[in-house]
Amino acid sequence: MVPFHVAYTLGRRQRAGELLPWLPALAGSLGFGIGGTYLSAAVTPWFLLLFLPPVIFYRGLFRLLFDLAARPREPVELTVDEFTLWVQCGGERRSLPLAGVIQVFRSGDGWTVLHRDNSTLLVPAGVLTDAQLDYLKSFARRALADRKAAERAP
């Protein structure tokens, strides 16, 4: 079964899930923005400088929003060897150890692969064969067995 390589494309709707970790920042920024706008209109325009820190601190969010608006589709290449899962997306190549895969589950129109370093990978349904899915799930099953064994041990 090892190694395998698949290439697929993710649309805006599928990539919108990347916004979920940013929801608390979006909610806080909305309130902060309303307050800053009110203060700049009611007191002095100098309060517009309050909008600089969120742009600096949340540059990843603004980069993601721009990327979602500018590119309707994102090509992704997924390569799995004996020990590593390689993901190439948007000119960036990441490596994730297969031993860190903690869950593989069906979500909507695709498969979600969760990694212990909080990485999430979405693979559209039909891209992976049953054997490839079983291979990825075997690492999640092994991680579950290790967690259960650690809980039982005193």
Short mmCIF file of C-alpha atoms in Angstrom, two decimals:
data_model
loop_
_atom_site.label_atom_id
_atom_site.label_comp_id
_atom_site.label_asym_id
_atom_site.label_seq_id
_atom_site.Cartn_x
_atom_site.Cartn_y
_atom_site.Cartn_z
CA MET A 1 0.00 0.00 0.00
CA VAL A 2 2.82 2.43 0.75
CA PRO A 3 3.65 4.97 -0.76
CA PHE A 4 0.85 6.81 -2.56
CA HIS A 5 0.38 10.20 -4.15
CA VAL A 6 -2.90 11.99 -4.96
CA ALA A 7 -3.66 15.42 -6.35
CA TYR A 8 -6.97 17.23 -5.97
CA THR A 9 -8.47 20.70 -5.87
CA LEU A 10 -10.32 22.36 -2.99
CA GLY A 11 -12.95 25.01 -3.66
CA ARG A 12 -13.77 28.08 -1.56
CA ARG A 13 -16.53 26.33 0.36
CA GLN A 14 -14.23 23.48 1.37
CA ARG A 15 -11.42 25.89 2.31
CA ALA A 16 -13.76 28.09 4.38
CA GLY A 17 -13.32 25.58 7.21
CA GLU A 18 -9.86 27.08 7.72
CA LEU A 19 -11.64 30.12 9.20
CA LEU A 20 -12.97 28.17 12.21
CA PRO A 21 -9.87 28.67 14.40
CA TRP A 22 -10.13 32.40 13.68
CA LEU A 23 -13.75 32.80 14.87
CA PRO A 24 -12.84 34.15 18.34
CA ALA A 25 -10.49 36.67 16.72
CA LEU A 26 -13.18 37.67 14.23
CA ALA A 27 -15.75 38.22 16.98
CA GLY A 28 -13.36 40.27 19.07
CA SER A 29 -12.20 42.27 16.06
CA LEU A 30 -15.78 43.09 15.13
CA GLY A 31 -16.46 44.64 18.54
CA PHE A 32 -13.07 46.33 18.56
CA GLY A 33 -13.72 47.74 15.07
CA ILE A 34 -17.13 49.12 16.01
CA GLY A 35 -15.66 50.78 19.12
CA GLY A 36 -12.72 52.21 17.19
CA THR A 37 -15.01 53.57 14.48
CA TYR A 38 -17.27 55.20 17.06
CA LEU A 39 -14.33 56.77 18.91
CA SER A 40 -12.76 58.06 15.70
CA ALA A 41 -16.05 59.66 14.63
CA ALA A 42 -17.07 61.03 18.04
CA VAL A 43 -13.76 62.03 19.59
CA THR A 44 -10.82 62.28 17.18
CA PRO A 45 -9.62 60.59 13.98
CA TRP A 46 -6.47 59.57 15.86
CA PHE A 47 -8.41 56.58 17.11
CA LEU A 48 -8.13 55.13 13.58
CA LEU A 49 -4.60 54.13 14.62
CA LEU A 50 -6.28 51.46 16.79
CA PHE A 51 -6.89 49.49 13.59
CA LEU A 52 -3.16 48.86 13.06
CA PRO A 53 -2.56 46.28 15.86
CA PRO A 54 -5.26 43.83 14.66
CA VAL A 55 -3.87 44.00 11.12
CA ILE A 56 -0.40 43.24 12.46
CA PHE A 57 -1.39 40.53 14.96
CA TYR A 58 -3.95 38.81 12.72
CA ARG A 59 -2.02 38.98 9.47
CA GLY A 60 -2.60 35.24 8.97
CA LEU A 61 -6.35 35.83 9.06
CA PHE A 62 -6.14 38.67 6.56
CA ARG A 63 -3.88 36.57 4.32
CA LEU A 64 -6.43 33.74 4.45
CA LEU A 65 -9.35 36.08 3.68
CA PHE A 66 -7.45 37.56 0.72
CA ASP A 67 -6.51 34.08 -0.49
CA LEU A 68 -10.14 32.89 -0.30
CA ALA A 69 -11.29 35.97 -2.23
CA ALA A 70 -8.53 35.89 -4.84
CA ARG A 71 -8.33 32.17 -5.62
CA PRO A 72 -11.53 30.21 -6.06
CA ARG A 73 -9.67 26.87 -6.23
CA GLU A 74 -6.58 25.59 -4.46
CA PRO A 75 -4.60 22.65 -5.89
CA VAL A 76 -3.37 20.22 -3.25
CA GLU A 77 -0.90 17.36 -3.54
CA LEU A 78 -0.87 14.67 -0.89
CA THR A 79 2.01 12.20 -0.68
CA VAL A 80 2.21 9.44 1.91
CA ASP A 81 5.31 7.34 2.48
CA GLU A 82 6.03 4.85 5.24
CA PHE A 83 6.38 7.41 8.05
CA THR A 84 5.32 10.83 6.74
CA LEU A 85 2.32 12.54 5.19
CA TRP A 86 3.43 15.38 2.88
CA VAL A 87 0.98 18.13 1.93
CA GLN A 88 1.78 20.68 -0.76
CA CYS A 89 -0.70 23.50 -0.96
CA GLY A 90 -0.29 27.07 -2.17
CA GLY A 91 3.46 26.78 -2.69
CA GLU A 92 3.94 25.57 0.88
CA ARG A 93 5.04 22.03 1.66
CA ARG A 94 4.39 20.58 5.12
CA SER A 95 5.33 17.23 6.56
CA LEU A 96 3.28 15.49 9.22
CA PRO A 97 4.42 12.26 10.86
CA LEU A 98 1.89 9.49 10.26
CA ALA A 99 2.24 8.43 13.89
CA GLY A 100 0.55 11.73 14.79
CA VAL A 101 -2.68 11.01 12.88
CA ILE A 102 -5.32 10.79 15.62
CA GLN A 103 -8.56 10.63 13.64
CA VAL A 104 -9.84 10.06 10.11
CA PHE A 105 -13.55 10.62 9.64
CA ARG A 106 -16.14 11.43 7.01
CA SER A 107 -17.32 15.04 7.10
CA GLY A 108 -19.78 16.34 4.54
CA ASP A 109 -18.40 15.79 1.07
CA GLY A 110 -14.95 14.60 2.11
CA TRP A 111 -12.65 13.01 4.62
CA THR A 112 -11.03 14.92 7.45
CA VAL A 113 -7.64 13.85 8.79
CA LEU A 114 -6.78 15.24 12.23
CA HIS A 115 -3.19 15.38 13.46
CA ARG A 116 -1.98 15.76 17.03
CA ASP A 117 -0.25 19.05 16.19
CA ASN A 118 -3.72 20.56 15.49
CA SER A 119 -3.34 20.28 11.73
CA THR A 120 -6.45 19.41 9.77
CA LEU A 121 -6.47 18.04 6.25
CA LEU A 122 -9.58 17.85 4.10
CA VAL A 123 -9.63 15.32 1.26
CA PRO A 124 -12.67 15.25 -1.05
CA ALA A 125 -14.61 11.99 -1.19
CA GLY A 126 -13.59 9.76 -4.05
CA VAL A 127 -9.98 10.90 -4.14
CA LEU A 128 -8.65 8.20 -1.81
CA THR A 129 -9.20 4.52 -2.42
CA ASP A 130 -10.49 2.25 0.34
CA ALA A 131 -7.01 0.81 0.83
CA GLN A 132 -5.50 4.29 1.20
CA LEU A 133 -8.19 5.27 3.72
CA ASP A 134 -7.62 2.07 5.69
CA TYR A 135 -3.90 2.81 5.76
CA LEU A 136 -4.50 6.30 7.21
CA LYS A 137 -7.12 4.97 9.64
CA SER A 138 -4.68 2.35 10.90
CA PHE A 139 -2.51 5.11 12.38
CA ALA A 140 -5.55 6.64 14.10
CA ARG A 141 -6.51 3.22 15.50
CA ARG A 142 -2.97 2.72 16.76
CA ALA A 143 -3.03 6.14 18.45
CA LEU A 144 -6.34 5.28 20.12
CA ALA A 145 -4.96 1.97 21.36
CA ASP A 146 -1.89 3.76 22.75
CA ARG A 147 -4.08 6.31 24.56
CA LYS A 148 -6.24 3.57 26.08
CA ALA A 149 -3.17 1.64 27.19
CA ALA A 150 -1.76 4.78 28.80
CA GLU A 151 -5.03 5.36 30.67
CA ARG A 152 -5.00 1.82 32.05
CA ALA A 153 -1.39 1.97 33.18
CA PRO A 154 -0.93 3.30 36.75
#
